[in-house]
Tab-separated table of C-alpha atoms in Angstrom:
chain	number	residue	atom	x	y	z
A	1	MET	CA	132.236	45.799	40.595
A	2	ASN	CA	133.623	43.522	38.479
A	3	ARG	CA	136.868	42.740	37.243
A	4	VAL	CA	137.674	43.854	34.073
A	5	PHE	CA	141.165	42.272	31.707
A	6	ILE	CA	143.512	44.130	31.164
A	7	SER	CA	143.329	44.580	27.618
A	8	GLU	CA	140.138	45.829	28.106
A	9	THR	CA	141.727	48.972	29.170
A	10	VAL	CA	142.424	51.052	25.787
A	11	ASN	CA	138.029	51.325	25.646
A	12	LYS	CA	137.374	52.870	29.940
A	13	ILE	CA	139.235	55.546	29.917
A	14	GLY	CA	137.927	58.022	32.663
A	15	GLU	CA	135.994	55.135	33.951
A	16	GLU	CA	137.153	53.787	37.547
A	17	VAL	CA	137.704	49.155	37.500
A	18	MET	CA	138.847	46.596	38.865
A	19	LEU	CA	141.740	44.386	37.486
A	20	CYS	CA	143.886	41.082	39.280
A	21	GLY	CA	146.532	39.134	38.059
A	22	PHE	CA	150.319	38.881	38.588
A	23	VAL	CA	152.651	41.166	39.443
A	24	ASN	CA	155.338	41.674	36.538
A	25	ALA	CA	157.573	44.612	37.403
A	26	ARG	CA	157.587	46.498	40.549
A	27	ARG	CA	158.978	50.654	41.698
A	28	ASN	CA	159.488	53.024	43.674
A	29	LEU	CA	160.245	56.468	41.951
A	30	GLY	CA	160.534	58.589	45.536
A	31	LYS	CA	156.769	58.383	46.791
A	32	MET	CA	155.155	56.864	43.948
A	33	ILE	CA	154.949	53.098	43.445
A	34	PHE	CA	154.605	51.735	39.420
A	35	ILE	CA	152.963	48.376	38.554
A	36	ASP	CA	153.032	46.612	35.811
A	37	LEU	CA	150.864	43.516	36.529
A	38	ARG	CA	149.968	41.307	34.292
A	39	ASP	CA	146.530	38.454	33.199
A	40	LYS	CA	146.113	36.227	30.280
A	41	SER	CA	145.039	39.215	27.942
A	42	GLY	CA	148.293	41.620	28.658
A	43	LEU	CA	150.510	43.748	30.465
A	44	VAL	CA	149.592	47.613	32.055
A	45	GLN	CA	150.607	49.977	34.017
A	46	VAL	CA	149.470	51.246	37.480
A	47	VAL	CA	149.640	54.099	39.708
A	48	ILE	CA	150.340	54.074	42.832
A	49	ALA	CA	150.459	57.620	44.801
A	50	PRO	CA	150.883	58.347	48.454
A	51	ASN	CA	147.232	59.970	49.255
A	52	LEU	CA	145.202	56.023	49.425
A	53	ASP	CA	144.873	54.259	52.619
A	54	GLU	CA	146.655	53.054	55.011
A	55	ALA	CA	145.600	49.417	54.087
A	56	SER	CA	146.438	49.955	50.459
A	57	LEU	CA	149.781	50.853	51.155
A	58	GLN	CA	150.748	48.325	53.012
A	59	ALA	CA	150.062	45.980	50.809
A	60	ALA	CA	151.742	48.365	48.228
A	61	ARG	CA	154.930	48.190	50.326
A	62	GLU	CA	154.439	44.032	50.317
A	63	ILE	CA	153.746	43.705	47.188
A	64	ARG	CA	157.354	41.165	44.892
A	65	PRO	CA	156.961	40.501	41.602
A	66	GLU	CA	154.263	37.677	40.884
A	67	TYR	CA	152.853	38.558	44.025
A	68	VAL	CA	149.097	37.631	43.225
A	69	VAL	CA	147.264	41.247	43.798
A	70	GLU	CA	143.653	43.323	43.031
A	71	ILE	CA	143.318	46.984	42.104
A	72	VAL	CA	140.742	48.930	41.481
A	73	GLY	CA	141.761	52.379	40.408
A	74	GLN	CA	141.046	54.809	36.823
A	75	VAL	CA	142.235	54.736	33.734
A	76	GLN	CA	143.405	57.413	32.219
A	77	ALA	CA	145.036	58.065	29.387
A	78	ARG	CA	149.474	58.503	29.932
A	79	GLU	CA	151.003	61.839	29.534
A	80	ALA	CA	152.213	62.486	25.858
A	81	GLY	CA	156.243	61.249	25.528
A	82	ARG	CA	155.080	59.045	27.520
A	83	GLU	CA	153.688	56.262	25.699
A	84	ASN	CA	154.657	52.852	25.585
A	85	GLU	CA	154.704	51.289	21.552
A	86	LYS	CA	155.537	48.034	23.010
A	87	LEU	CA	152.432	47.720	25.186
A	88	THR	CA	148.721	47.536	24.267
A	89	THR	CA	147.962	49.225	26.989
A	90	GLY	CA	150.748	52.020	26.551
A	91	LYS	CA	148.975	55.047	26.102
A	92	VAL	CA	146.536	54.269	29.125
A	93	GLU	CA	147.389	52.680	32.927
A	94	ILE	CA	145.397	52.259	35.566
A	95	MET	CA	145.414	55.686	38.572
A	96	ALA	CA	144.890	53.118	41.818
A	97	SER	CA	143.059	54.057	44.500
A	98	LYS	CA	143.486	51.008	46.434
A	99	VAL	CA	145.029	47.901	46.381
A	100	GLY	CA	145.040	44.394	47.887
A	101	ILE	CA	147.446	41.672	48.263
A	102	ILE	CA	145.115	37.512	47.406
A	103	ASN	CA	148.301	36.104	47.718
A	104	SER	CA	152.220	36.721	48.437
A	105	ALA	CA	154.713	34.829	46.150
A	106	LYS	CA	158.170	33.570	46.894
A	107	THR	CA	161.096	34.018	44.714
A	108	PRO	CA	160.977	32.070	41.706
A	109	PRO	CA	163.613	29.375	40.716
A	110	PHE	CA	163.954	31.847	37.598
A	111	GLU	CA	163.664	35.483	36.167
A	112	ILE	CA	159.560	34.906	34.189
A	113	ASP	CA	160.096	37.388	32.609
A	114	ASN	CA	163.088	36.806	31.017
A	115	GLU	CA	163.021	36.682	27.009
A	116	GLU	CA	166.659	35.267	26.853
A	117	ARG	CA	165.224	31.692	29.054
A	118	GLN	CA	168.013	31.131	31.018
A	119	ALA	CA	167.106	28.365	32.884
A	120	SER	CA	167.357	24.628	31.545
A	121	GLU	CA	164.397	22.881	30.601
A	122	GLU	CA	164.770	20.554	33.494
A	123	LEU	CA	164.028	23.005	35.267
A	124	ARG	CA	161.582	24.922	33.412
A	125	LEU	CA	160.040	21.247	33.304
A	126	LYS	CA	159.831	21.455	36.896
A	127	TYR	CA	158.123	24.706	37.360
A	128	ARG	CA	156.681	24.546	34.527
A	129	TYR	CA	153.559	26.186	36.026
A	130	LEU	CA	155.850	29.444	36.324
A	131	ASP	CA	157.492	28.573	32.948
A	132	LEU	CA	154.104	28.448	31.233
A	133	ARG	CA	153.759	32.614	32.742
A	134	HIS	CA	156.311	34.232	29.917
A	135	GLU	CA	154.786	36.199	27.505
A	136	ARG	CA	156.017	33.580	24.757
A	137	MET	CA	154.504	31.137	26.401
A	138	ALA	CA	151.183	31.957	27.096
A	139	ARG	CA	150.982	32.784	23.336
A	140	ASN	CA	151.342	28.981	21.649
A	141	LEU	CA	149.268	29.141	24.564
A	142	LYS	CA	146.190	30.387	22.895
A	143	ILE	CA	147.894	29.715	19.266
A	144	ARG	CA	148.136	26.399	19.642
A	145	SER	CA	143.870	26.986	21.792
A	146	GLU	CA	142.951	28.892	18.170
A	147	VAL	CA	144.192	26.235	15.849
A	148	ILE	CA	141.849	23.574	17.901
A	149	ARG	CA	139.318	25.619	17.764
A	150	TYR	CA	139.318	26.441	13.849
A	151	VAL	CA	139.873	23.455	12.368
A	152	VAL	CA	136.376	21.688	15.495
A	153	ASP	CA	134.595	25.132	13.530
A	154	TYR	CA	135.879	24.187	10.157
A	155	LEU	CA	134.882	20.601	10.084
A	156	THR	CA	131.974	20.368	11.409
A	157	ASP	CA	130.457	23.556	9.217
A	158	ASN	CA	131.892	20.055	6.355
A	159	ASN	CA	129.231	17.359	7.443
A	160	PHE	CA	132.222	15.773	9.859
A	161	ILE	CA	131.136	14.684	12.720
A	162	TYR	CA	133.495	15.317	16.261
A	163	ILE	CA	133.652	11.019	17.991
A	164	GLN	CA	135.436	10.643	20.660
A	165	THR	CA	137.273	7.087	20.355
A	166	PRO	CA	138.818	4.934	23.679
A	167	MET	CA	141.599	5.585	25.895
A	168	LEU	CA	142.008	2.018	26.950
A	169	SER	CA	142.071	0.461	24.082
A	170	LYS	CA	143.341	-3.633	22.562
A	171	SER	CA	147.180	-3.941	22.079
A	172	THR	CA	147.600	-4.604	18.264
A	173	PRO	CA	151.366	-5.098	15.981
A	174	GLU	CA	151.058	-1.617	14.956
A	175	GLY	CA	154.242	0.222	14.922
A	176	ALA	CA	155.245	0.938	16.948
A	177	ARG	CA	155.555	-0.481	21.228
A	178	ASP	CA	151.886	0.011	22.502
A	179	TYR	CA	151.798	1.745	26.890
A	180	LEU	CA	149.897	-1.182	28.561
A	181	VAL	CA	147.427	-0.629	31.014
A	182	PRO	CA	147.216	-3.721	33.631
A	183	SER	CA	143.239	-4.936	34.055
A	184	ARG	CA	142.218	-5.032	37.829
A	185	VAL	CA	139.497	-6.711	36.547
A	186	HIS	CA	140.838	-9.581	34.526
A	187	PRO	CA	143.838	-9.643	36.264
A	188	GLY	CA	146.869	-10.874	34.114
A	189	LYS	CA	145.164	-9.345	31.019
A	190	PHE	CA	146.308	-5.981	29.800
A	191	PHE	CA	144.569	-2.864	27.817
A	192	ALA	CA	146.622	-1.076	25.837
A	193	LEU	CA	146.889	3.048	24.840
A	194	PRO	CA	146.280	3.961	21.193
A	195	GLN	CA	148.910	4.234	18.816
A	196	SER	CA	146.400	6.312	16.610
A	197	PRO	CA	142.921	6.152	16.410
A	198	GLN	CA	143.361	4.176	13.522
A	199	GLN	CA	140.932	0.488	13.717
A	200	TYR	CA	138.882	2.908	16.037
A	201	LYS	CA	138.133	5.654	12.404
A	202	GLN	CA	138.222	2.777	10.128
A	203	LEU	CA	135.658	1.005	11.760
A	204	LEU	CA	133.049	4.151	12.172
A	205	MET	CA	133.299	4.079	8.176
A	206	VAL	CA	132.031	0.484	8.373
A	207	ALA	CA	129.468	1.756	11.177
A	208	GLY	CA	128.470	4.127	7.729
A	209	VAL	CA	129.694	8.004	10.133
A	210	GLU	CA	131.443	8.133	6.631
A	211	ARG	CA	133.333	12.191	7.805
A	212	TYR	CA	134.702	11.684	10.748
A	213	PHE	CA	137.182	13.105	13.557
A	214	GLN	CA	138.498	14.316	16.040
A	215	ILE	CA	141.481	15.813	18.011
A	216	ALA	CA	142.933	12.928	18.788
A	217	PRO	CA	145.624	11.872	21.840
A	218	CYS	CA	147.858	9.742	20.561
A	219	PHE	CA	150.251	7.807	22.369
A	220	ARG	CA	153.907	5.650	21.676
A	221	ASP	CA	156.137	4.454	23.611
A	222	GLU	CA	159.429	5.607	22.158
A	223	ASP	CA	162.523	7.589	22.233
A	224	ALA	CA	162.017	11.974	21.695
A	225	ARG	CA	163.293	14.206	19.184
A	226	ALA	CA	162.625	18.084	18.903
A	227	ASP	CA	159.945	16.848	17.028
A	228	ARG	CA	158.512	14.252	18.262
A	229	SER	CA	156.935	14.153	21.402
A	230	PRO	CA	157.595	10.796	23.945
A	231	GLY	CA	154.793	9.221	25.187
A	232	GLU	CA	151.725	11.571	24.336
A	233	PHE	CA	151.126	13.680	21.225
A	234	TYR	CA	148.005	14.721	19.862
A	235	GLN	CA	146.580	14.543	15.541
A	236	ILE	CA	144.213	16.151	14.018
A	237	ASP	CA	142.076	12.864	13.317
A	238	ILE	CA	140.017	12.895	10.121
A	239	GLU	CA	138.572	10.270	7.733
A	240	MET	CA	135.975	10.047	5.495
A	241	SER	CA	133.771	6.833	3.170
A	242	PHE	CA	133.645	6.946	-0.494
A	243	VAL	CA	137.269	9.789	-1.597
A	244	GLU	CA	139.787	9.793	-3.656
A	245	GLN	CA	142.572	11.089	-2.522
A	246	ASP	CA	142.580	14.313	-4.449
A	247	GLU	CA	139.396	15.114	-1.938
A	248	ILE	CA	141.520	14.578	0.768
A	249	LEU	CA	144.533	16.040	-0.186
A	250	GLN	CA	142.011	18.525	-1.921
A	251	LEU	CA	140.183	19.372	1.938
A	252	VAL	CA	143.165	20.066	4.341
A	253	GLU	CA	144.718	22.204	1.544
A	254	ASP	CA	141.821	24.707	1.840
A	255	MET	CA	141.546	24.171	5.251
A	256	PHE	CA	144.900	25.399	6.653
A	257	THR	CA	145.150	27.341	4.195
A	258	SER	CA	142.115	29.444	5.720
A	259	MET	CA	143.505	29.042	8.900
A	260	ILE	CA	146.568	30.427	8.799
A	261	LYS	CA	145.046	33.370	6.213
A	262	LYS	CA	143.177	34.590	9.352
A	263	LEU	CA	145.159	32.944	12.317
A	264	LEU	CA	148.435	34.249	11.175
A	265	PRO	CA	148.387	36.431	7.877
A	266	ALA	CA	151.857	37.735	8.761
A	267	LYS	CA	152.515	34.294	7.442
A	268	HIS	CA	153.366	34.254	3.784
A	269	PHE	CA	152.559	30.694	1.327
A	270	THR	CA	155.970	29.875	-0.688
A	271	TYR	CA	153.657	28.119	-3.066
A	272	SER	CA	149.864	28.045	-3.467
A	273	PRO	CA	148.497	25.772	-5.019
A	274	TRP	CA	150.682	23.281	-2.069
A	275	PRO	CA	153.515	20.939	-4.947
A	276	ARG	CA	152.249	17.598	-4.867
A	277	LEU	CA	155.447	16.345	-5.740
A	278	ASN	CA	156.483	11.914	-6.614
A	279	TYR	CA	158.274	10.605	-3.693
A	280	SER	CA	161.423	8.817	-6.307
A	281	GLU	CA	161.339	12.066	-7.681
A	282	VAL	CA	162.216	14.065	-4.712
A	283	MET	CA	163.853	11.440	-3.105
A	284	ALA	CA	166.112	11.542	-6.921
A	285	LYS	CA	166.325	14.920	-6.770
A	286	TYR	CA	166.374	15.482	-2.566
A	287	GLY	CA	167.900	13.244	-1.540
A	288	THR	CA	165.191	13.347	1.672
A	289	ASP	CA	160.919	12.391	1.189
A	290	LYS	CA	160.207	15.725	3.357
A	291	PRO	CA	162.062	19.403	1.271
A	292	ASP	CA	162.509	21.870	2.171
A	293	LEU	CA	161.064	24.385	-0.733
A	294	ARG	CA	161.476	27.846	0.734
A	295	LYS	CA	162.809	30.069	-1.139
A	296	ASN	CA	164.731	32.326	1.508
A	297	GLN	CA	164.937	29.762	5.028
A	298	ALA	CA	165.624	32.903	6.962
A	299	ASP	CA	162.370	34.232	6.440
A	300	ALA	CA	160.263	33.176	9.909
A	301	GLY	CA	157.044	34.338	8.182
A	302	GLU	CA	157.727	31.993	5.039
A	303	LEU	CA	155.236	28.507	5.336
A	304	ALA	CA	155.879	26.074	2.146
A	305	PHE	CA	153.805	22.927	2.284
A	306	THR	CA	153.925	20.239	0.302
A	307	TRP	CA	152.425	17.185	-0.999
A	308	ILE	CA	154.922	13.673	-1.271
A	309	VAL	CA	152.233	10.919	-3.119
A	310	ASP	CA	153.216	7.807	-4.911
A	311	PHE	CA	155.811	6.091	-1.713
A	312	PRO	CA	156.232	2.448	-2.025
A	313	LEU	CA	153.429	0.283	-0.638
A	314	PHE	CA	156.592	-1.386	1.487
A	315	ASN	CA	160.433	0.328	2.920
A	316	LYS	CA	163.032	-2.695	3.705
A	317	GLN	CA	163.213	-3.246	7.415
A	318	THR	CA	166.324	-2.401	9.257
A	319	ALA	CA	168.165	-1.237	12.967
A	320	GLU	CA	166.499	1.331	12.781
A	321	ASP	CA	164.208	1.612	10.765
A	322	PHE	CA	161.929	-1.752	12.711
A	323	PHE	CA	158.076	-2.261	12.805
A	324	HIS	CA	157.741	-3.936	15.965
A	325	GLY	CA	155.193	-6.548	15.532
A	326	SER	CA	156.231	-7.948	12.387
A	327	GLY	CA	158.390	-10.738	11.726
A	328	LYS	CA	160.711	-11.753	10.221
A	329	SER	CA	160.036	-10.761	6.833
A	330	GLN	CA	162.546	-8.320	4.761
A	331	TRP	CA	159.523	-5.916	4.532
A	332	ALA	CA	157.719	-3.177	6.574
A	333	PRO	CA	154.951	-0.793	5.784
A	334	SER	CA	156.116	1.968	4.240
A	335	HIS	CA	152.822	3.577	6.637
A	336	HIS	CA	151.162	1.766	8.401
A	337	MET	CA	149.633	-2.019	7.423
A	338	PHE	CA	146.356	-0.502	6.024
A	339	THR	CA	147.507	1.239	3.291
A	340	ARG	CA	146.189	0.152	-0.688
A	341	PRO	CA	148.214	-1.241	-2.603
A	342	LYS	CA	147.047	1.138	-6.035
A	343	GLU	CA	145.186	-0.721	-8.074
A	344	GLU	CA	147.141	-1.246	-11.198
A	345	ASP	CA	150.654	-2.335	-9.308
A	346	LEU	CA	148.139	-4.610	-7.073
A	347	PRO	CA	149.900	-8.625	-9.314
A	348	LEU	CA	153.526	-6.899	-8.053
A	349	LEU	CA	152.655	-8.529	-4.643
A	350	GLU	CA	153.147	-11.612	-5.914
A	351	THR	CA	155.836	-10.698	-7.678
A	352	ASP	CA	158.027	-7.824	-6.505
A	353	PRO	CA	156.856	-6.255	-3.330
A	354	GLY	CA	159.430	-3.620	-3.367
A	355	LYS	CA	157.338	-2.364	-6.614
A	356	VAL	CA	154.352	-1.523	-5.197
A	357	ARG	CA	152.706	1.536	-4.418
A	358	SER	CA	150.644	2.802	-2.735
A	359	TYR	CA	147.761	5.639	-2.071
A	360	GLN	CA	149.724	6.973	0.952
A	361	HIS	CA	149.996	10.652	0.870
A	362	ASP	CA	152.914	12.703	3.166
A	363	LEU	CA	152.139	16.587	3.609
A	364	VAL	CA	155.241	18.452	4.629
A	365	LEU	CA	156.220	21.777	5.761
A	366	ASN	CA	159.357	23.142	5.358
A	367	GLY	CA	160.870	20.277	6.174
A	368	LEU	CA	159.370	18.565	8.590
A	369	GLU	CA	155.832	16.639	7.471
A	370	VAL	CA	153.633	17.406	9.483
A	371	GLY	CA	150.492	15.155	8.570
A	372	GLY	CA	150.320	11.516	7.365
A	373	GLY	CA	146.660	9.575	5.716
A	374	SER	CA	146.111	7.046	2.455
A	375	LEU	CA	143.360	5.656	1.913
A	376	ARG	CA	142.819	2.238	2.978
A	377	ILE	CA	142.440	-1.518	2.286
A	378	HIS	CA	138.701	-1.702	2.301
A	379	ASP	CA	139.770	-5.567	0.825
A	380	ALA	CA	140.320	-8.223	3.290
A	381	ALA	CA	142.056	-10.971	0.489
A	382	VAL	CA	144.283	-7.379	0.140
A	383	GLN	CA	144.655	-7.504	3.956
A	384	GLU	CA	145.295	-10.604	4.353
A	385	LYS	CA	148.202	-10.456	1.768
A	386	ILE	CA	149.741	-7.704	2.986
A	387	TRP	CA	149.585	-9.333	6.110
A	388	ASP	CA	151.527	-12.461	5.368
A	389	LEU	CA	154.253	-10.125	3.280
A	390	ILE	CA	155.250	-8.362	6.454
A	391	GLY	CA	155.976	-11.360	7.934
A	392	PHE	CA	152.601	-12.378	10.722
A	393	SER	CA	151.686	-15.133	11.691
A	394	ALA	CA	148.491	-16.225	11.872
A	395	ALA	CA	148.213	-15.531	16.143
A	396	GLN	CA	148.865	-11.823	14.970
A	397	LYS	CA	146.281	-11.663	12.498
A	398	GLN	CA	143.944	-13.278	14.834
A	399	GLN	CA	144.295	-9.954	16.531
A	400	PHE	CA	143.025	-8.487	13.946
A	401	SER	CA	139.487	-10.531	13.791
A	402	HIS	CA	137.013	-7.636	14.845
A	403	LEU	CA	138.481	-5.482	12.040
A	404	MET	CA	137.713	-8.181	9.719
A	405	GLU	CA	134.391	-9.699	10.799
A	406	ALA	CA	132.673	-5.794	10.584
A	407	PHE	CA	134.456	-5.966	7.520
A	408	SER	CA	132.453	-8.495	5.890
A	409	TYR	CA	129.625	-6.871	6.921
A	410	GLY	CA	129.626	-4.125	3.962
A	411	VAL	CA	132.857	-1.937	5.015
A	412	PRO	CA	133.244	1.175	2.412
A	413	PRO	CA	135.997	2.858	0.428
A	414	HIS	CA	137.805	4.803	2.189
A	415	GLY	CA	140.999	7.205	3.161
A	416	GLY	CA	141.795	9.904	5.520
A	417	ILE	CA	144.720	12.001	7.357
A	418	ALA	CA	145.903	12.750	10.687
A	419	PRO	CA	148.224	15.672	10.957
A	420	GLY	CA	150.041	16.514	13.708
A	421	LEU	CA	148.815	19.051	15.683
A	422	ASP	CA	151.929	19.663	18.025
A	423	ARG	CA	154.587	19.850	15.189
A	424	LEU	CA	152.062	21.504	13.233
A	425	VAL	CA	151.938	24.867	15.822
A	426	SER	CA	155.109	24.550	16.613
A	427	ILE	CA	156.020	25.340	13.238
A	428	LEU	CA	153.297	28.543	13.103
A	429	CYS	CA	154.428	29.087	16.442
A	430	GLY	CA	158.428	28.958	15.567
A	431	GLU	CA	159.303	26.931	18.178
A	432	LYS	CA	162.679	24.745	16.933
A	433	ASN	CA	161.058	22.827	19.522
A	434	ILE	CA	157.624	20.489	19.728
A	435	ARG	CA	157.953	20.942	23.714
A	436	GLU	CA	157.548	24.764	23.329
A	437	VAL	CA	154.143	24.323	22.172
A	438	ILE	CA	153.042	21.474	24.970
A	439	ALA	CA	151.587	23.166	28.212
A	440	PHE	CA	153.004	19.946	30.518
A	441	PRO	CA	155.139	17.783	28.281
A	442	LEU	CA	157.862	15.135	30.067
A	443	THR	CA	161.683	15.694	28.842
A	444	GLY	CA	163.796	14.162	26.832
A	445	ASP	CA	164.900	10.991	28.496
A	446	VAL	CA	160.278	10.292	29.056
A	447	ARG	CA	160.387	11.916	32.635
A	448	ASP	CA	157.787	14.539	34.381
A	449	PRO	CA	159.934	16.897	36.381
A	450	LEU	CA	156.964	18.670	38.014
A	451	MET	CA	154.653	15.629	38.640
A	452	ASN	CA	157.890	13.587	39.519
A	453	ALA	CA	156.605	10.710	36.411
A	454	PRO	CA	156.656	8.172	35.787
A	455	ALA	CA	156.728	6.865	39.651
A	456	GLU	CA	156.649	3.605	42.357
A	457	VAL	CA	153.522	2.828	42.773
A	458	SER	CA	152.803	0.916	46.373
A	459	LYS	CA	152.948	-3.229	47.265
A	460	GLU	CA	149.112	-3.219	47.478
A	461	GLN	CA	148.031	-1.725	43.915
A	462	LEU	CA	151.013	-4.105	42.420
A	463	GLU	CA	149.062	-6.803	44.648
A	464	GLU	CA	145.929	-6.036	42.625
A	465	LEU	CA	146.618	-5.889	39.448
A	466	GLY	CA	148.816	-9.800	40.350
A	467	ILE	CA	151.938	-7.751	39.753
A	468	LYS	CA	155.767	-7.591	41.034
A	469	ILE	CA	158.428	-6.148	40.038
A	470	ILE	CA	161.347	-8.068	39.369
A	471	HIS	CA	164.685	-5.905	39.825
A	472	GLU	CA	167.321	-7.570	38.318
A	473	SER	CA	169.683	-7.818	41.155
A	474	ASP	CA	166.804	-10.802	41.365
């Protein structure tokens, strides 16, 4: 007999089925034992009568919450008045004919089925494989999966090509601290994990791909926030050639609008089409470039998307907002160093850089930035001027020689955007903390309690890499 999922039982009344899953709860009512059985598709009640074979009865007596079991039984309609309206399977139950224990389970360190989630984040992440059994967490992962699938299908149908760019790359000054990977084959040299696929996707435009995307992992050594995962995060990376800013915005707006209507029909939009607001006007009116435009912020189903455009090309550097890798210049890129200035503002690069506007665009949802992008510089002379203004040395410019060399063979005008997958999904799921939609996130202080990482490595491994650890007391 082939196993069926619990959700399928509602269509199999009168049939014998085999179910496998976790014991969600166990109840003794006289001689009868009731089990709530859980698998990825849902929950169903199993009735174990005292007339089963001895092996099944012994298994039923031993069963406890979170045991992994196999149940064979007949699907039957529940008696009128005994349905459970809270369950999609609440109108049926399984009358067991055979019960088997596949694996026993220790008592979990916290109540998996407790909606209050009293366990600390440290404990939940240490036992993340148990935490993910919770219905809400399983739902979050499912929504994340559905969002990814929709995006992949939508962009593929619109002639985009999914291309995976390298994880081992070169360290270049791009605004955040790099994660470095030492090379055993080339002692004293290092790869870097990419802060984003920025340079690779621009090189793909040089290659004539014209429409690229990927669900891209990005690695930045920066502090955590509720809406930002430390270390690793994912973005929906999109790049196009021969494109205007309006085309990029419209593509993303159409994709997310249709996606939400299909996957989350209970959600509703504050505005349609989405407003496109000028940066300076937004700052003057709201004091932030991430305004929350919902009409009712207590409404969990309301989604207020808005575009912010006409950003300044540069920001003044501060201790809190510092562009890692730049020199002592007062100027730092508002977005990144490859963002194209407005054509009409190009003369201001020489006279008043602070007034130069850019083709940057940010996507804001309910007061949080969920994506950013721009049209890119495709003129080598303009790129050189930007590097001068942010204080790059000749050596730092040389770190991008591969990109400028590629541009010398002809580069089309291009641009793109990278909505943050984790942050977008967390808002759609109604979660305040981004870690609730990531399968195995790091803690706020950048640790993995489950794997106990980061961890020390052996002396032999370090010697192979030509690395010596120097302690403060040394």
